[in-house]
Structures are given as C-alpha cells and as structure tokens.
Short mmCIF file of C-alpha atoms in Angstrom, two decimals:
data_model
loop_
_atom_site.label_atom_id
_atom_site.label_comp_id
_atom_site.label_asym_id
_atom_site.label_seq_id
_atom_site.Cartn_x
_atom_site.Cartn_y
_atom_site.Cartn_z
CA MET D 18 74.39 114.24 101.60
CA GLU D 19 77.09 111.97 101.37
CA THR D 20 76.63 108.88 103.56
CA SER D 21 78.98 106.30 105.19
CA ALA D 22 78.90 103.64 102.97
CA GLN D 23 80.19 106.28 99.60
CA LYS D 24 82.48 107.80 102.07
CA HIS D 25 84.28 104.18 102.41
CA ARG D 26 83.72 103.79 98.89
CA LEU D 27 85.87 107.44 98.38
CA ASP D 28 88.28 106.01 100.44
CA ARG D 29 88.97 102.56 98.75
CA THR D 30 89.25 104.53 95.32
CA SER D 31 91.87 106.98 97.31
CA MET D 32 93.42 103.49 97.98
CA GLU D 33 93.61 102.30 94.80
CA LEU D 34 95.04 105.54 93.35
CA LEU D 35 97.95 105.85 95.52
CA GLY D 36 98.34 102.59 94.82
CA ASN D 37 98.51 102.91 91.18
CA ILE D 38 101.09 105.48 91.46
CA GLN D 39 103.40 103.95 93.92
CA SER D 40 103.27 100.94 91.56
CA ALA D 41 103.53 103.22 88.63
CA MET D 42 106.89 104.81 90.90
CA MET D 43 108.76 101.42 91.45
CA THR D 44 108.12 100.90 87.96
CA ARG D 45 110.15 103.58 86.97
CA HIS D 46 112.83 103.17 89.47
CA GLN D 47 113.41 99.33 88.49
CA LYS D 48 113.46 100.10 84.98
CA ALA D 49 115.97 102.83 85.69
CA GLU D 50 117.98 100.57 87.89
CA VAL D 51 118.34 98.21 85.48
CA MET D 52 119.36 100.45 82.59
CA ILE D 53 122.05 101.76 84.78
CA ALA D 54 123.32 98.15 86.00
CA GLY D 55 123.16 97.68 82.12
CA GLU D 56 125.25 99.98 81.44
CA GLN D 57 128.03 99.76 83.68
CA LEU D 58 128.11 95.85 82.77
CA ARG D 59 128.49 97.10 78.67
CA LEU D 60 131.57 99.18 79.61
CA ARG D 61 132.53 96.49 82.36
CA VAL D 62 132.24 93.71 79.74
CA HIS D 63 134.04 95.97 77.04
CA ASP D 64 136.96 96.80 79.04
CA SER D 65 137.60 92.64 79.27
CA LYS D 66 137.84 92.62 75.67
CA LEU D 67 134.69 90.00 75.40
CA ILE D 68 132.50 91.62 73.56
CA LYS D 69 134.22 91.89 69.78
CA ASP D 70 133.31 91.68 65.78
CA ARG D 71 133.28 87.04 65.83
CA ARG D 72 132.06 84.82 62.32
CA HIS D 73 129.65 82.43 62.47
CA HIS D 74 128.63 80.22 59.30
CA LEU D 75 130.42 82.75 57.10
CA ARG D 76 129.06 85.63 58.90
CA THR D 77 130.73 88.40 60.72
CA TYR D 78 128.86 89.49 64.00
CA PRO D 79 130.08 93.08 65.30
CA ASN D 80 130.14 93.57 68.61
CA CYS D 81 128.75 91.03 70.35
CA PHE D 82 129.73 87.81 73.57
CA VAL D 83 129.80 84.22 73.63
CA ALA D 84 127.53 83.68 76.47
CA GLN D 85 129.11 80.66 78.33
CA GLU D 86 131.74 83.17 78.14
CA LEU D 87 130.43 86.24 79.91
CA ILE D 88 129.08 83.59 82.04
CA ASP D 89 132.20 82.50 83.38
CA TRP D 90 133.07 86.30 83.56
CA LEU D 91 130.21 87.02 85.36
CA ILE D 92 131.36 84.35 88.15
CA SER D 93 134.79 84.68 87.95
CA HIS D 94 134.66 88.49 88.99
CA LYS D 95 131.78 87.18 92.02
CA GLU D 96 129.17 88.82 90.43
CA VAL D 97 126.69 85.80 90.95
CA PRO D 98 127.16 82.73 92.54
CA ASP D 99 126.19 79.94 89.87
CA ARG D 100 125.53 79.79 86.41
CA GLU D 101 122.23 79.61 87.07
CA THR D 102 121.94 82.96 88.57
CA ALA D 103 123.97 84.32 85.87
CA VAL D 104 121.20 82.81 83.60
CA GLN D 105 118.65 84.25 85.45
CA LEU D 106 120.64 87.67 85.48
CA MET D 107 120.96 87.97 81.76
CA GLN D 108 117.77 87.15 81.60
CA HIS D 109 116.22 89.74 83.02
CA LEU D 110 118.79 92.51 80.93
CA MET D 111 116.72 90.69 78.32
CA ASP D 112 113.66 91.15 79.39
CA HIS D 113 114.45 94.98 79.19
CA ASP D 114 115.55 95.14 76.12
CA ILE D 115 119.15 95.25 77.15
CA ILE D 116 120.82 92.80 75.17
CA HIS D 117 119.60 90.72 72.42
CA HIS D 118 120.61 87.50 70.24
CA VAL D 119 122.06 88.87 67.64
CA CYS D 120 119.98 87.41 65.10
CA ASP D 121 117.06 87.75 67.05
CA LYS D 122 116.59 83.92 66.84
CA TRP D 123 116.72 83.12 70.73
CA PRO D 124 113.77 85.02 73.57
CA ALA D 125 115.42 82.92 76.15
CA PHE D 126 119.28 83.82 77.32
CA LYS D 127 121.16 79.82 77.03
CA ASP D 128 124.31 78.89 78.78
CA ALA D 129 125.76 78.37 75.21
CA LYS D 130 128.08 78.80 72.35
CA TYR D 131 124.90 81.44 71.40
CA LEU D 132 125.95 84.80 70.17
CA TYR D 133 124.73 88.32 71.89
CA ARG D 134 125.25 91.88 72.21
CA PHE D 135 124.05 94.64 73.75
CA ARG D 136 121.56 96.75 71.65
CA LYS D 137 123.57 100.18 72.21
CA ASP D 138 126.42 98.69 70.21
CA ASP D 139 124.37 97.89 67.78
CA GLY D 140 121.63 100.91 67.62
CA THR D 141 118.49 98.87 68.70
CA PHE D 142 118.51 100.50 71.85
CA PRO D 143 114.53 101.03 72.20
CA PHE D 144 114.61 105.10 72.77
CA ASN D 145 110.81 106.08 73.68
CA ILE D 146 110.43 109.15 75.77
CA GLU D 147 110.80 107.57 79.00
CA VAL D 148 114.72 106.98 77.81
CA LYS D 149 115.15 109.38 76.37
CA ILE D 150 114.50 111.87 79.29
CA PHE D 151 116.24 109.23 81.62
CA MET D 152 119.34 109.50 79.95
CA ARG D 153 119.01 113.47 79.65
CA GLY D 154 118.83 113.58 83.47
CA GLN D 155 122.00 111.01 83.65
CA ARG D 156 124.09 113.47 81.86
CA LEU D 157 123.06 116.09 83.26
CA TYR D 158 123.67 114.95 86.77
CA GLU D 159 127.25 113.58 85.16
CA HIS D 160 127.87 116.73 84.12
CA LEU D 161 126.50 118.69 87.63
CA ILE D 162 128.78 116.49 89.89
CA THR D 163 131.87 117.01 87.99
CA SER D 164 131.55 121.22 87.30
CA LYS D 165 134.31 122.83 89.20
CA ASP D 166 131.58 125.01 90.63
CA SER D 167 128.67 122.75 90.75
CA ILE D 168 125.18 123.97 92.31
CA LEU D 169 125.01 121.25 94.12
CA GLN D 170 125.32 122.07 97.03
CA LEU D 171 124.70 121.93 101.38
CA ARG D 172 121.34 123.44 101.57
CA GLN D 173 118.87 124.62 103.41
CA GLU D 174 114.99 124.35 103.67
CA LYS D 175 112.82 125.75 106.80
CA GLY D 176 115.51 124.67 108.71
CA VAL D 177 116.30 121.17 107.29
CA ALA D 178 119.50 120.75 105.51
CA TYR D 179 119.61 118.72 102.75
CA GLU D 180 122.84 117.64 100.75
CA ARG D 181 123.34 117.90 96.71
CA SER D 182 120.15 119.90 96.89
CA PHE D 183 120.02 122.88 94.14
CA PRO D 184 117.42 125.77 93.76
CA GLY D 185 114.71 125.55 90.95
CA TYR D 186 115.76 128.87 89.51
CA MET D 187 119.10 128.19 89.50
CA LEU D 188 119.20 124.65 87.61
CA ILE D 189 117.50 126.59 84.90
CA ASP D 190 120.45 129.32 85.05
CA TRP D 191 122.64 126.77 84.60
CA LEU D 192 120.50 124.84 81.78
CA LEU D 193 120.98 128.15 79.97
CA GLN D 194 124.79 128.98 80.36
CA ASN D 195 125.24 125.82 79.47
CA GLY D 196 123.68 126.15 76.37
CA GLU D 197 121.42 122.94 76.78
CA ILE D 198 117.91 124.78 76.53
CA GLU D 199 117.02 127.70 74.53
CA SER D 200 114.59 130.05 77.44
CA ARG D 201 113.21 129.71 80.08
CA ARG D 202 110.37 128.07 79.45
CA GLN D 203 111.83 125.20 77.64
CA GLY D 204 113.92 124.65 80.77
CA LEU D 205 110.75 124.83 82.71
CA ASP D 206 109.34 121.49 80.90
CA LEU D 207 112.75 120.25 80.52
CA CYS D 208 112.50 120.04 84.62
CA LYS D 209 108.88 119.36 85.17
CA ALA D 210 109.52 115.79 83.02
CA LEU D 211 112.59 115.48 85.31
CA LEU D 212 110.50 115.52 87.97
CA GLU D 213 107.80 113.25 86.56
CA HIS D 214 110.00 110.58 85.54
CA ASP D 215 110.94 110.72 88.86
CA ILE D 216 114.88 111.92 88.01
CA ILE D 217 114.46 114.75 90.34
CA GLN D 218 112.33 116.15 93.16
CA HIS D 219 111.22 118.30 95.71
CA VAL D 220 113.62 118.01 99.15
CA SER D 221 110.46 117.56 100.77
CA LEU D 222 107.75 116.28 98.43
CA LYS D 223 105.85 119.14 98.33
CA HIS D 224 105.88 120.92 95.36
CA HIS D 225 105.86 120.35 91.69
CA PHE D 226 108.86 121.46 89.52
CA PHE D 227 109.03 125.81 89.73
CA ASP D 228 111.19 128.21 88.26
CA SER D 229 111.81 129.76 92.02
CA GLY D 230 114.05 129.18 95.63
CA LEU D 231 112.44 126.28 96.59
CA LEU D 232 115.07 123.12 96.67
CA TYR D 233 115.30 120.48 94.22
CA GLN D 234 117.71 117.00 94.39
CA PHE D 235 118.29 113.99 92.05
CA CYS D 236 116.43 111.06 93.34
CA ILE D 237 118.99 108.67 91.52
CA ASN D 238 122.80 108.62 92.51
CA PHE D 239 123.99 107.35 88.54
CA ARG D 240 127.40 107.27 89.30
CA ARG D 241 126.54 104.29 92.08
CA ARG D 242 128.74 101.01 91.41
CA ARG D 243 125.57 98.53 91.33
CA ARG D 244 125.64 94.90 92.05
CA LEU D 245 124.01 92.64 89.25
CA SER D 246 122.83 90.42 92.04
CA GLU D 247 120.34 94.10 92.90
CA LEU D 248 118.43 93.38 90.34
CA LEU D 249 117.57 89.78 90.88
CA HIS D 250 116.77 91.14 95.04
CA GLU D 251 114.12 93.85 93.42
CA THR D 252 112.15 91.23 91.15
CA GLU D 253 112.17 88.74 94.49
CA SER D 254 111.14 91.21 96.86
CA GLU D 255 108.32 92.65 94.24
CA GLU D 256 106.94 89.15 93.87
CA VAL D 257 106.86 88.57 97.80
CA GLU D 258 105.18 91.89 98.24
CA CYS D 259 102.63 90.72 95.48
CA THR D 260 101.83 87.25 97.20
CA THR D 261 102.29 89.26 100.42
CA HIS D 262 98.80 91.60 99.28
CA GLN D 263 97.20 88.87 98.49
CA ASN D 264 97.06 86.42 101.54
CA GLN D 265 97.06 89.63 103.86
CA GLU D 266 93.24 90.93 102.31
CA ASP D 267 90.14 89.94 104.26
CA PRO D 268 87.95 88.26 101.93
CA ALA D 269 85.08 90.73 103.42
CA ASP D 270 86.77 93.59 103.65
CA ILE D 271 87.71 93.72 99.45
CA PRO D 272 86.01 96.05 97.35
CA PHE D 273 85.92 94.60 94.24
CA THR D 274 84.69 91.41 93.43
CA LEU D 275 82.87 89.59 90.54
CA ASP D 276 79.49 89.27 92.50
CA LYS D 277 77.84 85.58 92.11
CA THR D 278 74.61 87.27 90.72
CA PRO D 279 75.34 88.47 86.55
CA PRO D 280 76.42 92.28 86.48
CA PRO D 281 74.20 94.65 85.18
CA GLU D 282 74.03 95.65 81.86
CA GLY D 283 76.83 98.35 81.50
CA SER D 284 79.08 97.37 84.53
CA SER D 285 82.76 97.44 83.86
CA ASN D 286 83.23 94.27 85.93
CA PHE D 287 85.74 92.09 83.87
CA LEU D 288 83.78 89.29 82.67
CA SER D 289 86.14 85.82 82.14
CA VAL D 290 84.60 82.50 81.03
CA GLN D 291 83.14 81.47 84.61
CA PRO D 292 81.31 84.70 85.67
CA ALA D 293 79.66 82.72 88.10
CA LEU D 294 82.35 82.80 90.82
CA ASP D 295 83.79 84.89 93.56
CA LEU D 296 86.88 87.13 92.44
CA LYS D 297 88.94 87.93 94.96
CA VAL D 298 91.25 90.14 94.44
CA PRO D 299 94.55 92.23 96.11
CA THR D 300 94.11 96.58 95.92
CA ASN D 301 98.68 96.58 95.17
CA GLY D 302 98.16 98.17 91.18
CA ARG D 303 101.35 95.05 90.46
CA CYS D 304 99.16 92.47 90.30
CA GLY D 305 96.49 93.30 88.31
CA SER D 306 94.61 94.34 84.77
CA LEU D 307 96.59 96.21 82.27
CA THR D 308 95.58 100.14 83.57
CA HIS D 309 97.29 103.16 82.18
CA GLN D 310 97.25 105.76 85.07
CA GLN D 311 96.90 109.04 83.50
CA HIS D 312 98.56 112.47 84.25
CA SER D 313 97.82 116.26 83.64
CA SER D 314 100.11 118.06 81.95
CA CYS D 315 101.16 119.11 85.30
CA GLY D 316 102.42 115.36 86.35
CA TYR D 317 99.27 115.38 89.01
CA PRO D 318 97.26 112.54 88.77
CA LEU D 319 93.62 113.23 87.02
CA ASN D 320 90.19 113.01 88.81
CA ALA D 321 90.32 110.81 91.12
CA SER D 322 86.61 109.51 90.05
CA LEU D 323 88.17 108.11 86.90
CA THR D 324 90.20 106.08 89.53
CA ALA D 325 86.90 103.07 90.30
CA ALA D 326 87.73 101.72 86.61
CA LEU D 327 91.49 101.32 88.01
CA ALA D 328 90.46 98.38 90.58
CA VAL D 329 91.93 95.23 89.88
CA ARG D 330 89.26 92.23 88.65
CA CYS D 331 90.72 88.56 88.13
CA ASN D 332 90.03 85.31 88.48
CA PRO D 333 92.33 83.22 90.34
CA THR D 334 91.08 80.23 88.37
CA SER D 335 93.38 79.96 84.89
CA VAL D 336 90.31 79.83 82.14
CA LEU D 337 92.46 77.74 80.21
CA LYS D 338 91.69 74.06 79.94
CA ARG D 339 94.40 72.71 80.09
CA HIS D 340 98.01 73.64 79.73
CA VAL D 341 99.53 74.71 76.11
CA THR D 342 102.91 75.22 75.76
CA CYS D 343 104.57 77.59 73.20
CA GLU D 344 106.31 74.69 70.50
CA GLU D 345 102.29 73.60 70.65
CA LEU D 346 100.96 77.01 69.72
CA LEU D 347 103.91 77.26 66.59
CA SER D 348 103.81 73.74 65.95
CA PRO D 349 102.60 73.70 61.84
CA GLY D 350 98.58 72.66 61.53
CA ALA D 351 97.79 73.82 65.63
CA PRO D 352 94.25 74.46 65.81
CA TYR D 353 95.06 77.83 66.12
CA VAL D 354 94.59 81.37 64.22
CA LYS D 355 96.82 84.22 64.06
CA ARG D 356 95.43 87.61 64.87
CA VAL D 357 97.03 91.26 65.20
CA LEU D 358 94.59 93.22 67.13
CA THR D 359 95.46 97.14 67.79
CA ILE D 360 94.26 98.92 71.38
CA LEU D 361 94.20 102.57 71.89
CA GLY D 362 94.02 102.58 75.44
CA ASP D 363 91.72 105.12 77.67
CA ALA D 364 92.17 107.50 80.64
CA LEU D 365 91.66 103.82 82.71
CA GLY D 366 93.50 102.23 80.56
CA TRP D 367 93.35 98.49 78.06
CA GLY D 368 91.23 96.55 79.84
CA PHE D 369 91.86 93.29 80.02
CA VAL D 370 94.01 90.65 82.23
CA VAL D 371 97.13 88.61 81.85
CA ARG D 372 97.99 85.38 83.36
CA GLY D 373 101.38 82.72 82.97
CA LYS D 374 104.08 81.79 81.79
CA SER D 375 105.51 80.70 78.64
CA PRO D 376 102.87 81.65 77.10
CA CYS D 377 101.27 84.21 78.61
CA TYR D 378 97.06 84.30 77.66
CA VAL D 379 94.39 86.44 78.63
CA GLN D 380 92.45 86.00 81.41
CA ALA D 381 89.78 88.57 81.38
CA VAL D 382 88.39 91.67 79.58
CA ASP D 383 86.55 94.48 81.05
CA PRO D 384 83.51 94.02 78.17
CA GLY D 385 83.25 97.90 77.57
CA SER D 386 87.02 97.65 77.34
CA PRO D 387 89.29 99.56 74.36
CA ALA D 388 90.84 96.25 74.54
CA ALA D 389 86.53 94.65 73.99
CA ALA D 390 86.61 96.94 71.42
CA ALA D 391 89.64 95.22 69.79
CA GLY D 392 88.50 92.16 69.61
CA ILE D 393 90.55 90.68 72.56
CA LYS D 394 89.29 87.52 73.82
CA VAL D 395 89.67 85.57 76.95
CA ARG D 396 91.70 82.43 76.14
CA GLN D 397 94.19 84.26 73.86
CA PHE D 398 97.52 83.57 74.07
CA VAL D 399 99.92 86.79 73.90
CA CYS D 400 102.84 86.35 70.92
CA ARG D 401 104.12 89.69 70.43
CA VAL D 402 103.67 93.23 71.61
CA ASN D 403 104.32 95.83 69.41
CA GLY D 404 106.25 94.02 67.18
CA ARG D 405 108.13 92.33 70.30
CA SER D 406 108.61 88.30 70.78
CA VAL D 407 107.14 87.43 74.57
CA LEU D 408 105.99 84.19 73.98
CA HIS D 409 108.43 83.21 76.85
CA LEU D 410 107.39 86.03 79.14
CA ASP D 411 105.84 85.65 82.46
CA TYR D 412 103.04 87.96 82.71
CA ARG D 413 104.38 90.21 85.40
CA THR D 414 107.41 91.10 82.74
CA LEU D 415 104.49 91.13 79.55
CA SER D 416 102.64 93.41 82.14
CA LYS D 417 105.40 95.87 82.82
CA LEU D 418 105.89 95.82 78.95
CA VAL D 419 102.58 97.14 77.82
CA MET D 420 102.18 100.11 80.91
CA THR D 421 105.53 101.64 80.48
CA GLY D 422 105.14 101.34 76.36
CA PRO D 423 102.43 103.23 74.59
CA ARG D 424 99.27 104.25 74.36
CA VAL D 425 99.00 102.25 71.17
CA VAL D 426 99.58 98.57 71.94
CA THR D 427 100.08 96.27 68.66
CA LEU D 428 99.05 92.28 70.41
CA GLU D 429 99.43 89.69 68.16
CA VAL D 430 97.53 86.42 69.31
CA MET D 431 97.26 83.14 68.72
CA GLU D 432 92.90 82.30 69.29
CA PRO D 433 92.02 78.94 69.63
CA LEU D 434 89.46 77.57 66.87
CA ASP D 435 87.04 76.02 68.45
#
C-alpha cells in the first residue's frame, strides 16, 4: 500500500518533470525568438548596405559588417539606448550562432573595427534537426498566411472560436496538394514533429496531432516584427525567475539534498569536493544540472519513475580554490592538461553541473552518470563543446548549448595537474 511519504515523493517527482518540460519549452521558445529576430536584423542590415565585401590585410572577406558601424546603426534606429546594450545584444546573437567573427578569432563581440558576419551569409549556420523543423514550419506558415484561399481561418471547437486555426486533416490535404509531402503518413509525421517542437499546437492543448477534425494553430507569429531589446529582456526575466525560485524555496521543504552523512553505495547523488555540506537546490530545471528530457515517439514524456534522477543537486559554494582567468588557462606552461572527452547521454541526461563565467568549470558530477564514465571531474574547465569555443560564455548559456544539442556531447576541458 502506498504510504503518504511515497505519495509525497511521487508528487514532488511529478512537479520536477513538469518543471523540466516547461523549461525545455521555454528554451525552444527563446531560441525561436532569437532566430526570427536575427533573421529580421540580417535582412534590414543588408537593405542598409552595411553588409558588403571588405578587404583587410590583403584579404577580402565577403558579406561582412564592421562592429562599430552596426552599433552606430542600432543606436540611430533606436533599437538600443547605448553602445553597451548594443554589445550585449550582439553577444546574445553570437551565443546563439546567429553571427560570428569572420576568422572566429574573437568569441566575444567587441565594439571595434572588427569584421563579423551572419552565419546565414556564409553557410556556417548549424542546421541541426531542431533548426530544420523550425525553418520548415516558418516556410509553411509564410505559404499558408499568403495563400489566396488559406486554410487558416476562424473556426470553432466545443463552442470556442479560434482565429487562424485549421483541422488536422485539412493541413495534410494542403501539404499533399502543394507537393510538400508524398503521402498522408509522411504528412502525419511532419505535423507531429512540428507540434513536438512547439511550432503548432492543439487549440486547447489537450491532444497530440491527429489526421482528423481536431483544430490546431501555429504557436509562433513568424511575421511579427521583433524589437531586438526583447531578446535581452527575455534573458533578464529568465535570470530573475531563476533567482526567485532559489530565494522562495523553504530549506525544510526541499526534496533533494546531499546529506551530511556519506551517500550509500549506488546512490545517484552528485558528488563534489565537499560532500559533507548540506546542499540546497531549486526545483526549477533552468538552474540545475545538465539533464536531457527524453520523449517517446509520439512526443509525450517517458514514465515518471525516471524523473527522480532529473532533480538538480548543486553545491552553492564553488569547488574552485581560487578564481582562474581564461588568459591563465591558455598561457604557455600553465599547470593544466587538455583532454577531449565524449559523453553519450542516457535517458536521464549527462550527469554533471557547470558553474562560473568565462571560464565555466565542472562543479559536480553524478558518480553513476555518463559524465563520470567519460572522465568528467570537478574543477575541470570547459573550453569547447562539440567544437565550439565556450571559454567566454556563462554557465547558463553553456548549459543551454548542451541541452539543446545532440545527445552525444564532445567536451574539450582543461584539467589541473595537481
């Protein structure tokens, strides 16, 4: 018979699972907004003739812009109030692979006469599965919204009217008629993928996608003009929300802690250098470890029994003995050894926690996790993720980079010799 304690833990687990799902949805939404705003900016800057072929040190760099000139343009067009905000904005676009330095020499955006380029202008934009589905959804939205007899119309379901909605079967009919798919089965798979990636949704959020008369809508208005300042406001609100969750948590009511006594063998608690400390943790998935929410083929979460290990366990006190700078890590003769480690995530994620900013470091590792098996250890500094330099990123951006990427993660780390 289920005890009240077991029921309480199950409720906690369900809340953790819901938090992880909401966090993943928020991450996808923010990434979509950055991509749309970045593309709108790219087209506007092209129209302003700031993007052109430029010559520097006897070499010609096609389709690039000068950082100082773009910042001047952003201020003159009232997109940002000052140069500092403009640099923060462009750094945000760099962190999301929208722009980059023409030689990838500077991972940080600088208000100087340096040359940068939109990745869409040189073919280096990372077209992973998520991005491909997003762009497919954007293209379909443009076709549907401009179609003479658009299927996006005011319709009713159970007495409630929904604007720009469409029945599931009608979207598949349209895809077939316009040569977007070869069969209804292929159309069903495409529409399920669009729903699972938050491009479309059931009007009352009660159903997955079916080839039926159920009504659906696009979640994103791709045509809405994005103000670039919105991107920074979203980032700030996320950090405020993260801090609020930590401050409001009742220490006596936290379900996941590292006890003062050593954990029993086989426990999945994260081990840090100081396991004797009481470690308080938030239950919001944004502030925690690198977990990977796995879904079934129909898009729904897997069994809730898996979510116990999704809980975040992090040490609020840094495991570093002292602050280390990027310059110190990269200086010749520094007491660090470079290692390249490949982690194959499982249903529960990767099993390590990163903290810090420029550079980030490993704060804790689950001893039974894929990270531990790959050789990840506390106090390692993360230099690259899947070939991309991350030395100048903060831990939230680095965590998002891992969680929104492939399950197999390759890390280049600097490990202290002592």
